[in-house]
Amino acid sequence: MIRLIEKGLMFGNLVHISSPALVERYNRALQHLAGKTTALTDFHVDISGYSPEVGIELDDPLYLNPNGVNRQFILLTTEQKRAPLLNVKFSTSRDILREFIEMNEAQLFALTATDAVAGELVNSVFKLTTPRDLLNLRKIEIEADTVGGTLRKADQLAGMVERFKTEEDAWFDDVLIANMIETAKETGDVTRNPVRLRHTAFEKRNFWTAHFGGMYLFTDLDHPAAICMGERPVDLPIKYVFDPSQRNQIAKFLNYNDLVEPIVKARGVDAAAILQQKMDFLTVDAAADAGIDLTGLDRSDMRRLARNHADRLPEAYHGLAQLLRWATDGGPWPRITSDHPAYFYSLRAANTPNRDLVNMLLAELAPLDPRQMFICHKELFYRTYGGWSEPKKAYVAEFLAREYQVDKAGARAALFGHEPDMSGEDRVSEAVIARVGPWGAVRKE
């Protein structure tokens, strides 16, 4: 993993914590949440305040995520909103944390000026014992306060102010007045500057979890289903439960819910370039298995490798090649049905609220495309990367550093964006798509 770290492909965009004041605040928050402290004076944190260096020191990668269910967090600065989330157990966690920070940025900025904000993503489940428990994760609430209890004390002060205004003899209550003065020293004037956090409840019905071997739950759709990458549970109370071997059923589920579209149909993207790059990755995988040096490969080298090792190329390569010929040269429409190895490589998520989750699923169903896996499913990428040969590790790391890191937004938009095509030209005729459909042979009129 050292190669990935050096190229900024792992532990990138973390927030550096080095000032004694912030380290001291972090330790107070860590003691408050987990009963632990760190002896480190220099470390990095993600959006939740988790530090890989502290995790190594404590020998506990889940020191802020007990049982992998209720994620705790430590906010030292609102700049953490730009950081990634490490050791992800639920696909929704980072989105919730970022939305919470952005919705309360002014308040959190003021609070973190003097103290750390510690909190937790709370739901009704504290430990997952069976997959059925996942269906109870319907609503996530954020509980947060400074370690010194500023928000709690602000609520208390607001209550005392209300008593002072409404109770008949409050003007003569010296104890009440003294308590108000002491509390106001810590909270400020809550009548003019109320200290409250808003938007602390989130509903996320469709999500991925790393638990139980990895599972995608789509319960908030017209045709709900669960897709289990590990052992398929027999008692999950959802009508349709699939595993990766059920390609046809997964394809029907994605189609029935309008969750995917073929890459060649997407407007505003260079479909040919995307398909060609996917083919290159398949070529690299076959060449790496053959022990071929992958250093400095260019497009002509890729063509040569594909020619010389055509017998080693997977069936997915040939399917994508047929699709590429159809899209660029007007060749015959290839029959790429859902049981074809190229099928899931030829798709991307449609523009729906579940776009990121669907792209995450497609990355797992098309595992020989490391670029999509890195962008959409980093946990899977890091896990898969460890099993590759050294030549493939070097090639993929160099490619991602060269082609993706330099323009992340542009790469994401080119692959997965749904912006309108401003050129006024369709790369693929809508009439043709309507006739042939995105996957099968030409339909009869």
Tab-separated table of C-alpha atoms in Angstrom:
chain	number	residue	atom	x	y	z
A	1	MET	CA	0.000	0.000	0.000
A	2	ILE	CA	3.037	2.306	0.280
A	3	ARG	CA	2.839	2.996	-3.467
A	4	LEU	CA	-0.774	4.175	-3.134
A	5	ILE	CA	0.039	6.404	-0.158
A	6	GLU	CA	3.015	7.990	-1.946
A	7	LYS	CA	0.861	8.811	-4.972
A	8	GLY	CA	-1.929	10.285	-2.860
A	9	LEU	CA	-4.300	7.424	-3.700
A	10	MET	CA	-4.696	6.310	-0.099
A	11	PHE	CA	-5.162	8.467	2.997
A	12	GLY	CA	-5.377	11.491	0.727
A	13	ASN	CA	-7.135	14.721	1.752
A	14	LEU	CA	-6.935	13.923	5.449
A	15	VAL	CA	-6.726	16.872	7.857
A	16	HIS	CA	-3.358	17.315	9.539
A	17	ILE	CA	-3.524	17.815	13.306
A	18	SER	CA	-0.298	19.082	14.840
A	19	SER	CA	-0.972	22.067	17.109
A	20	PRO	CA	-0.825	21.259	20.841
A	21	ALA	CA	-4.227	22.912	21.385
A	22	LEU	CA	-5.981	20.731	18.821
A	23	VAL	CA	-4.230	17.576	20.028
A	24	GLU	CA	-5.340	18.382	23.582
A	25	ARG	CA	-8.931	18.918	22.437
A	26	TYR	CA	-8.809	15.679	20.473
A	27	ASN	CA	-7.655	13.755	23.535
A	28	ARG	CA	-10.401	15.217	25.686
A	29	ALA	CA	-12.994	14.243	23.069
A	30	LEU	CA	-11.477	10.779	22.638
A	31	GLN	CA	-11.522	10.234	26.394
A	32	HIS	CA	-15.137	11.419	26.457
A	33	LEU	CA	-16.242	9.041	23.680
A	34	ALA	CA	-14.050	5.985	24.045
A	35	GLY	CA	-12.192	6.304	27.330
A	36	LYS	CA	-8.866	6.420	25.486
A	37	THR	CA	-6.170	8.956	24.631
A	38	THR	CA	-3.268	9.153	22.214
A	39	ALA	CA	0.347	9.945	22.975
A	40	LEU	CA	0.869	11.175	19.408
A	41	THR	CA	1.497	14.868	18.859
A	42	ASP	CA	1.117	14.784	15.084
A	43	PHE	CA	-1.513	12.803	13.141
A	44	HIS	CA	-4.189	13.021	10.434
A	45	VAL	CA	-7.962	12.671	10.719
A	46	ASP	CA	-10.795	11.915	8.321
A	47	ILE	CA	-14.228	13.548	8.212
A	48	SER	CA	-15.244	11.690	11.391
A	49	GLY	CA	-12.047	12.490	13.270
A	50	TYR	CA	-10.727	8.952	12.880
A	51	SER	CA	-6.948	8.846	12.567
A	52	PRO	CA	-5.161	5.882	10.941
A	53	GLU	CA	-2.063	6.679	13.020
A	54	VAL	CA	-4.070	6.632	16.262
A	55	GLY	CA	-5.799	3.454	15.119
A	56	ILE	CA	-2.402	1.779	14.749
A	57	GLU	CA	-1.241	3.141	18.102
A	58	LEU	CA	-4.354	1.842	19.885
A	59	ASP	CA	-4.407	-1.364	17.810
A	60	ASP	CA	-8.076	-0.646	17.154
A	61	PRO	CA	-9.220	0.465	13.671
A	62	LEU	CA	-12.761	0.830	15.063
A	63	TYR	CA	-11.962	2.978	18.082
A	64	LEU	CA	-14.541	5.522	16.874
A	65	ASN	CA	-16.930	2.941	15.424
A	66	PRO	CA	-17.778	0.317	18.073
A	67	ASN	CA	-19.308	-2.817	16.531
A	68	GLY	CA	-19.192	-1.010	13.187
A	69	VAL	CA	-22.727	0.340	13.664
A	70	ASN	CA	-23.016	3.669	15.500
A	71	ARG	CA	-20.232	5.813	14.078
A	72	GLN	CA	-18.797	8.306	16.556
A	73	PHE	CA	-17.056	11.476	15.427
A	74	ILE	CA	-14.752	14.224	16.650
A	75	LEU	CA	-14.855	17.572	14.869
A	76	LEU	CA	-11.859	19.838	15.393
A	77	THR	CA	-12.523	22.003	12.345
A	78	THR	CA	-15.238	22.333	9.729
A	79	GLU	CA	-12.525	21.688	7.127
A	80	GLN	CA	-13.011	18.000	7.905
A	81	LYS	CA	-16.072	18.101	5.629
A	82	ARG	CA	-13.703	17.788	2.631
A	83	ALA	CA	-11.924	14.717	4.002
A	84	PRO	CA	-12.803	11.114	3.114
A	85	LEU	CA	-14.255	8.581	5.541
A	86	LEU	CA	-11.970	5.655	6.339
A	87	ASN	CA	-12.964	2.126	7.363
A	88	VAL	CA	-16.402	2.583	5.865
A	89	LYS	CA	-19.073	0.203	7.151
A	90	PHE	CA	-22.098	1.964	5.614
A	91	SER	CA	-22.176	3.846	2.323
A	92	THR	CA	-24.395	6.559	3.820
A	93	SER	CA	-22.138	7.595	6.711
A	94	ARG	CA	-19.926	10.122	4.918
A	95	ASP	CA	-22.875	11.776	3.158
A	96	ILE	CA	-24.673	12.180	6.482
A	97	LEU	CA	-21.633	13.644	8.202
A	98	ARG	CA	-20.884	16.049	5.381
A	99	GLU	CA	-24.493	17.216	5.138
A	100	PHE	CA	-24.600	17.721	8.907
A	101	ILE	CA	-21.417	19.815	8.860
A	102	GLU	CA	-22.549	21.920	5.893
A	103	MET	CA	-26.008	22.565	7.340
A	104	ASN	CA	-24.503	23.694	10.665
A	105	GLU	CA	-21.222	25.142	9.442
A	106	ALA	CA	-21.518	28.547	11.106
A	107	GLN	CA	-22.480	27.045	14.463
A	108	LEU	CA	-19.813	24.351	14.295
A	109	PHE	CA	-17.195	26.915	13.290
A	110	ALA	CA	-18.001	28.912	16.422
A	111	LEU	CA	-18.075	25.847	18.667
A	112	THR	CA	-14.789	24.382	17.382
A	113	ALA	CA	-13.031	27.709	17.923
A	114	THR	CA	-12.694	26.821	21.608
A	115	ASP	CA	-13.496	23.108	21.948
A	116	ALA	CA	-13.924	19.863	20.045
A	117	VAL	CA	-17.409	18.745	19.046
A	118	ALA	CA	-17.989	15.070	19.802
A	119	GLY	CA	-20.975	13.060	18.695
A	120	GLU	CA	-22.471	9.909	17.275
A	121	LEU	CA	-24.615	8.707	14.376
A	122	VAL	CA	-27.327	7.023	16.422
A	123	ASN	CA	-29.893	4.449	15.406
A	124	SER	CA	-31.950	1.879	17.266
A	125	VAL	CA	-29.449	-0.915	16.613
A	126	PHE	CA	-26.246	-1.123	18.650
A	127	LYS	CA	-24.991	-4.433	17.302
A	128	LEU	CA	-25.823	-6.394	14.177
A	129	THR	CA	-26.344	-10.070	14.890
A	130	THR	CA	-28.288	-11.113	11.772
A	131	PRO	CA	-28.949	-9.509	8.374
A	132	ARG	CA	-32.540	-8.886	9.502
A	133	ASP	CA	-31.194	-6.233	11.869
A	134	LEU	CA	-30.199	-4.127	8.851
A	135	LEU	CA	-33.843	-3.467	8.066
A	136	ASN	CA	-34.172	-1.606	11.363
A	137	LEU	CA	-31.622	0.992	10.237
A	138	ARG	CA	-34.198	3.374	8.838
A	139	LYS	CA	-33.468	6.634	10.587
A	140	ILE	CA	-30.126	8.037	11.689
A	141	GLU	CA	-29.998	10.829	14.257
A	142	ILE	CA	-26.921	12.840	15.114
A	143	GLU	CA	-26.232	13.601	18.748
A	144	ALA	CA	-23.460	16.148	19.187
A	145	ASP	CA	-22.078	18.605	21.713
A	146	THR	CA	-18.765	20.080	22.729
A	147	VAL	CA	-16.815	18.096	25.275
A	148	GLY	CA	-17.552	20.873	27.749
A	149	GLY	CA	-21.284	20.566	27.093
A	150	THR	CA	-21.815	23.983	25.501
A	151	LEU	CA	-25.045	22.988	23.748
A	152	ARG	CA	-26.441	21.296	26.835
A	153	LYS	CA	-25.641	24.339	28.932
A	154	ALA	CA	-27.096	26.640	26.279
A	155	ASP	CA	-30.383	24.738	26.518
A	156	GLN	CA	-30.253	25.042	30.282
A	157	LEU	CA	-29.574	28.776	30.042
A	158	ALA	CA	-32.440	29.226	27.577
A	159	GLY	CA	-34.716	27.498	30.063
A	160	MET	CA	-33.520	29.728	32.889
A	161	VAL	CA	-34.040	32.831	30.753
A	162	GLU	CA	-37.593	31.718	30.048
A	163	ARG	CA	-38.206	31.191	33.767
A	164	PHE	CA	-36.775	34.632	34.490
A	165	LYS	CA	-39.131	36.213	31.969
A	166	THR	CA	-42.317	34.381	32.960
A	167	GLU	CA	-42.161	33.550	36.678
A	168	GLU	CA	-43.614	36.242	38.923
A	169	ASP	CA	-40.863	36.286	41.558
A	170	ALA	CA	-37.913	35.471	39.302
A	171	TRP	CA	-36.481	38.983	39.744
A	172	PHE	CA	-35.894	38.143	43.406
A	173	ASP	CA	-34.435	34.654	42.814
A	174	ASP	CA	-30.740	35.267	43.511
A	175	VAL	CA	-29.815	31.618	42.868
A	176	LEU	CA	-31.459	31.640	39.434
A	177	ILE	CA	-29.757	34.897	38.500
A	178	ALA	CA	-26.360	33.639	39.699
A	179	ASN	CA	-26.743	30.411	37.711
A	180	MET	CA	-27.668	32.394	34.609
A	181	ILE	CA	-24.585	34.577	34.942
A	182	GLU	CA	-22.219	31.619	35.450
A	183	THR	CA	-23.697	29.636	32.566
A	184	ALA	CA	-23.645	32.656	30.239
A	185	LYS	CA	-19.885	32.945	30.813
A	186	GLU	CA	-19.535	29.629	28.962
A	187	THR	CA	-22.305	29.901	26.372
A	188	GLY	CA	-22.571	33.602	25.587
A	189	ASP	CA	-25.840	35.427	25.046
A	190	VAL	CA	-28.207	32.698	23.831
A	191	THR	CA	-31.025	35.222	23.398
A	192	ARG	CA	-29.151	37.071	20.658
A	193	ASN	CA	-26.981	34.211	19.409
A	194	PRO	CA	-28.842	30.942	20.010
A	195	VAL	CA	-26.513	27.959	19.928
A	196	ARG	CA	-28.424	25.123	18.301
A	197	LEU	CA	-27.639	22.468	15.729
A	198	ARG	CA	-30.253	21.744	13.109
A	199	HIS	CA	-30.915	19.022	10.562
A	200	THR	CA	-29.792	16.161	12.774
A	201	ALA	CA	-32.165	13.414	11.533
A	202	PHE	CA	-31.594	11.514	8.280
A	203	GLU	CA	-33.471	8.716	6.541
A	204	LYS	CA	-31.409	6.463	4.296
A	205	ARG	CA	-33.366	3.412	3.164
A	206	ASN	CA	-31.076	2.317	0.324
A	207	PHE	CA	-27.458	1.649	1.262
A	208	TRP	CA	-24.435	-0.656	1.170
A	209	THR	CA	-22.938	-2.201	4.254
A	210	ALA	CA	-19.681	-4.065	4.760
A	211	HIS	CA	-21.365	-6.347	7.298
A	212	PHE	CA	-22.246	-9.974	6.467
A	213	GLY	CA	-19.790	-10.154	3.587
A	214	GLY	CA	-21.093	-7.002	1.928
A	215	MET	CA	-24.722	-6.265	1.138
A	216	TYR	CA	-26.664	-3.764	-0.962
A	217	LEU	CA	-30.137	-3.004	0.351
A	218	PHE	CA	-32.652	-1.325	-1.948
A	219	THR	CA	-35.807	-1.256	0.159
A	220	ASP	CA	-37.183	2.126	-0.925
A	221	LEU	CA	-37.924	1.266	-4.561
A	222	ASP	CA	-40.936	0.112	-6.538
A	223	HIS	CA	-39.282	-3.294	-6.833
A	224	PRO	CA	-37.143	-3.727	-3.670
A	225	ALA	CA	-34.332	-6.235	-3.381
A	226	ALA	CA	-31.173	-7.114	-1.489
A	227	ILE	CA	-27.955	-8.086	-3.264
A	228	CYS	CA	-25.596	-10.065	-1.059
A	229	MET	CA	-21.936	-10.353	-2.005
A	230	GLY	CA	-21.352	-12.860	0.786
A	231	GLU	CA	-23.503	-15.787	1.843
A	232	ARG	CA	-27.121	-15.207	0.909
A	233	PRO	CA	-29.322	-15.111	4.026
A	234	VAL	CA	-32.424	-17.266	4.005
A	235	ASP	CA	-34.484	-15.295	6.508
A	236	LEU	CA	-34.218	-11.751	5.146
A	237	PRO	CA	-37.815	-10.446	4.883
A	238	ILE	CA	-37.407	-8.988	1.390
A	239	LYS	CA	-39.121	-10.630	-1.552
A	240	TYR	CA	-36.029	-10.698	-3.744
A	241	VAL	CA	-32.582	-11.552	-2.369
A	242	PHE	CA	-29.828	-12.133	-4.935
A	243	ASP	CA	-26.169	-13.099	-4.974
A	244	PRO	CA	-23.597	-12.265	-7.720
A	245	SER	CA	-24.207	-15.582	-9.493
A	246	GLN	CA	-27.772	-14.489	-10.323
A	247	ARG	CA	-26.778	-12.080	-13.066
A	248	ASN	CA	-30.079	-12.237	-14.943
A	249	GLN	CA	-32.122	-11.482	-11.832
A	250	ILE	CA	-29.852	-8.573	-10.844
A	251	ALA	CA	-30.103	-7.177	-14.379
A	252	LYS	CA	-33.903	-7.365	-14.285
A	253	PHE	CA	-33.939	-5.640	-10.898
A	254	LEU	CA	-31.791	-2.789	-12.210
A	255	ASN	CA	-33.940	-2.455	-15.329
A	256	TYR	CA	-37.317	-2.638	-13.598
A	257	ASN	CA	-36.282	0.237	-11.328
A	258	ASP	CA	-34.643	2.261	-14.147
A	259	LEU	CA	-31.363	2.361	-12.231
A	260	VAL	CA	-28.911	1.882	-15.121
A	261	GLU	CA	-28.221	3.003	-18.651
A	262	PRO	CA	-25.783	1.725	-21.293
A	263	ILE	CA	-22.608	3.762	-21.640
A	264	VAL	CA	-23.163	4.103	-25.386
A	265	LYS	CA	-26.495	5.833	-24.716
A	266	ALA	CA	-25.079	8.433	-22.318
A	267	ARG	CA	-24.999	11.951	-23.694
A	268	GLY	CA	-22.116	14.298	-23.123
A	269	VAL	CA	-19.518	11.544	-22.722
A	270	ASP	CA	-17.011	9.939	-25.040
A	271	ALA	CA	-18.449	6.434	-24.903
A	272	ALA	CA	-15.794	5.074	-27.227
A	273	ALA	CA	-12.975	6.294	-24.970
A	274	ILE	CA	-14.626	4.802	-21.880
A	275	LEU	CA	-15.154	1.436	-23.569
A	276	GLN	CA	-11.586	1.451	-24.904
A	277	GLN	CA	-10.188	2.151	-21.446
A	278	LYS	CA	-12.186	-0.701	-19.969
A	279	MET	CA	-10.784	-2.964	-22.684
A	280	ASP	CA	-7.266	-1.755	-21.839
A	281	PHE	CA	-7.775	-2.714	-18.201
A	282	LEU	CA	-8.901	-6.189	-19.273
A	283	THR	CA	-5.796	-6.426	-21.463
A	284	VAL	CA	-3.561	-5.377	-18.570
A	285	ASP	CA	-5.121	-7.995	-16.314
A	286	ALA	CA	-4.448	-10.760	-18.842
A	287	ALA	CA	-0.899	-9.496	-19.501
A	288	ALA	CA	-0.134	-9.294	-15.783
A	289	ASP	CA	-1.245	-12.900	-15.339
A	290	ALA	CA	1.168	-13.825	-18.134
A	291	GLY	CA	4.045	-12.087	-16.333
A	292	ILE	CA	4.505	-9.378	-18.988
A	293	ASP	CA	6.243	-6.105	-18.122
A	294	LEU	CA	3.599	-3.360	-18.036
A	295	THR	CA	5.935	-0.377	-17.621
A	296	GLY	CA	5.271	2.603	-19.886
A	297	LEU	CA	2.528	1.062	-21.992
A	298	ASP	CA	0.912	3.336	-24.581
A	299	ARG	CA	-2.071	2.755	-26.875
A	300	SER	CA	-0.005	1.001	-29.562
A	301	ASP	CA	1.463	-1.271	-26.892
A	302	MET	CA	-2.064	-2.130	-25.761
A	303	ARG	CA	-3.073	-3.077	-29.294
A	304	ARG	CA	0.020	-5.218	-29.633
A	305	LEU	CA	-0.646	-6.964	-26.340
A	306	ALA	CA	-4.253	-7.598	-27.337
A	307	ARG	CA	-3.171	-9.098	-30.659
A	308	ASN	CA	-0.391	-11.231	-29.229
A	309	HIS	CA	-2.445	-12.546	-26.326
A	310	ALA	CA	-5.914	-12.707	-27.838
A	311	ASP	CA	-6.325	-16.241	-26.512
A	312	ARG	CA	-5.792	-14.979	-22.965
A	313	LEU	CA	-8.258	-12.106	-23.154
A	314	PRO	CA	-11.495	-12.694	-21.228
A	315	GLU	CA	-14.833	-12.930	-22.998
A	316	ALA	CA	-15.755	-9.541	-21.536
A	317	TYR	CA	-13.036	-7.957	-23.707
A	318	HIS	CA	-14.487	-9.338	-26.921
A	319	GLY	CA	-17.997	-8.238	-25.938
A	320	LEU	CA	-16.823	-4.681	-25.279
A	321	ALA	CA	-14.890	-4.724	-28.560
A	322	GLN	CA	-18.087	-5.578	-30.442
A	323	LEU	CA	-19.917	-2.779	-28.641
A	324	LEU	CA	-17.094	-0.359	-29.479
A	325	ARG	CA	-17.241	-1.302	-33.175
A	326	TRP	CA	-21.011	-0.702	-33.170
A	327	ALA	CA	-20.649	2.675	-31.476
A	328	THR	CA	-17.797	3.968	-33.663
A	329	ASP	CA	-17.835	2.130	-36.989
A	330	GLY	CA	-21.488	1.250	-37.481
A	331	GLY	CA	-20.847	-2.447	-37.027
A	332	PRO	CA	-23.627	-4.916	-36.243
A	333	TRP	CA	-25.382	-4.521	-32.893
A	334	PRO	CA	-23.785	-7.045	-30.504
A	335	ARG	CA	-26.002	-9.345	-28.524
A	336	ILE	CA	-24.734	-8.662	-25.008
A	337	THR	CA	-27.325	-10.126	-22.691
A	338	SER	CA	-27.140	-10.111	-18.906
A	339	ASP	CA	-25.370	-13.477	-18.763
A	340	HIS	CA	-22.543	-12.162	-20.968
A	341	PRO	CA	-19.360	-11.316	-18.988
A	342	ALA	CA	-19.254	-7.855	-20.644
A	343	TYR	CA	-22.771	-6.896	-19.600
A	344	PHE	CA	-22.120	-5.020	-16.361
A	345	TYR	CA	-18.987	-3.410	-17.849
A	346	SER	CA	-21.230	-1.784	-20.472
A	347	LEU	CA	-23.441	0.015	-17.936
A	348	ARG	CA	-23.376	3.025	-15.681
A	349	ALA	CA	-25.920	4.284	-13.166
A	350	ALA	CA	-28.836	6.336	-14.435
A	351	ASN	CA	-29.397	9.811	-13.054
A	352	THR	CA	-31.412	8.906	-9.942
A	353	PRO	CA	-30.968	9.610	-6.208
A	354	ASN	CA	-29.370	6.138	-6.000
A	355	ARG	CA	-26.720	6.882	-8.644
A	356	ASP	CA	-23.672	6.567	-6.374
A	357	LEU	CA	-24.947	3.360	-4.762
A	358	VAL	CA	-25.663	1.778	-8.153
A	359	ASN	CA	-22.226	2.741	-9.497
A	360	MET	CA	-20.778	1.172	-6.349
A	361	LEU	CA	-22.658	-2.051	-7.108
A	362	LEU	CA	-21.564	-2.019	-10.760
A	363	ALA	CA	-17.934	-1.643	-9.650
A	364	GLU	CA	-18.312	-4.874	-7.692
A	365	LEU	CA	-20.021	-6.651	-10.572
A	366	ALA	CA	-17.276	-5.542	-13.013
A	367	PRO	CA	-14.152	-6.145	-10.898
A	368	LEU	CA	-11.557	-5.863	-13.685
A	369	ASP	CA	-12.136	-2.120	-14.100
A	370	PRO	CA	-9.885	-0.678	-11.365
A	371	ARG	CA	-10.682	2.947	-12.231
A	372	GLN	CA	-14.393	2.553	-11.553
A	373	MET	CA	-13.637	0.481	-8.466
A	374	PHE	CA	-11.290	3.145	-7.096
A	375	ILE	CA	-13.742	5.978	-7.719
A	376	CYS	CA	-16.939	4.223	-6.622
A	377	HIS	CA	-15.891	1.603	-4.073
A	378	LYS	CA	-12.570	2.376	-2.398
A	379	GLU	CA	-12.987	-0.238	0.329
A	380	LEU	CA	-13.234	-2.932	-2.350
A	381	PHE	CA	-10.372	-1.404	-4.327
A	382	TYR	CA	-7.938	-1.488	-1.404
A	383	ARG	CA	-8.959	-5.028	-0.536
A	384	THR	CA	-8.607	-6.209	-4.151
A	385	TYR	CA	-5.368	-4.301	-4.772
A	386	GLY	CA	-3.552	-6.412	-2.173
A	387	GLY	CA	-4.100	-9.552	-4.263
A	388	TRP	CA	-2.745	-8.214	-7.552
A	389	SER	CA	0.684	-8.955	-9.002
A	390	GLU	CA	3.337	-6.266	-8.571
A	391	PRO	CA	3.288	-5.285	-12.290
A	392	LYS	CA	-0.475	-4.735	-12.174
A	393	LYS	CA	-0.246	-2.791	-8.896
A	394	ALA	CA	2.378	-0.503	-10.435
A	395	TYR	CA	0.417	0.022	-13.656
A	396	VAL	CA	-2.892	0.797	-11.953
A	397	ALA	CA	-1.305	3.122	-9.385
A	398	GLU	CA	0.535	5.019	-12.118
A	399	PHE	CA	-2.592	5.246	-14.266
A	400	LEU	CA	-4.767	6.573	-11.441
A	401	ALA	CA	-2.132	9.111	-10.402
A	402	ARG	CA	-1.679	10.290	-13.988
A	403	GLU	CA	-5.219	10.154	-15.368
A	404	TYR	CA	-7.470	10.590	-12.334
A	405	GLN	CA	-5.696	12.514	-9.578
A	406	VAL	CA	-4.924	15.480	-11.828
A	407	ASP	CA	-8.610	16.127	-12.579
A	408	LYS	CA	-10.922	14.195	-10.289
A	409	ALA	CA	-14.012	16.247	-11.050
A	410	GLY	CA	-13.475	16.024	-14.789
A	411	ALA	CA	-12.907	12.261	-14.678
A	412	ARG	CA	-16.041	11.688	-12.601
A	413	ALA	CA	-18.122	13.880	-14.900
A	414	ALA	CA	-16.810	12.084	-17.981
A	415	LEU	CA	-17.576	8.650	-16.560
A	416	PHE	CA	-20.677	9.136	-14.458
A	417	GLY	CA	-21.987	12.674	-14.949
A	418	HIS	CA	-25.361	13.406	-16.477
A	419	GLU	CA	-24.876	16.914	-17.736
A	420	PRO	CA	-26.622	17.696	-21.068
A	421	ASP	CA	-24.595	17.451	-24.247
A	422	MET	CA	-23.974	21.083	-25.247
A	423	SER	CA	-22.683	20.152	-28.700
A	424	GLY	CA	-26.185	19.513	-30.018
A	425	GLU	CA	-25.105	16.177	-31.480
A	426	ASP	CA	-26.075	12.687	-30.339
A	427	ARG	CA	-23.171	10.285	-30.340
A	428	VAL	CA	-25.620	7.398	-30.734
A	429	SER	CA	-29.020	7.736	-32.356
A	430	GLU	CA	-31.912	7.654	-29.881
A	431	ALA	CA	-34.014	6.012	-32.581
A	432	VAL	CA	-31.518	3.183	-32.874
A	433	ILE	CA	-31.413	2.749	-29.095
A	434	ALA	CA	-35.197	2.605	-29.005
A	435	ARG	CA	-35.210	-0.150	-31.622
A	436	VAL	CA	-32.440	-2.348	-30.329
A	437	GLY	CA	-32.621	-1.691	-26.615
A	438	PRO	CA	-29.409	-1.398	-24.662
A	439	TRP	CA	-28.681	-5.122	-24.346
A	440	GLY	CA	-30.398	-7.436	-26.818
A	441	ALA	CA	-30.835	-8.032	-30.512
A	442	VAL	CA	-32.998	-5.791	-32.700
A	443	ARG	CA	-36.589	-5.998	-31.557
A	444	LYS	CA	-39.321	-6.696	-34.083
A	445	GLU	CA	-41.567	-3.769	-34.974
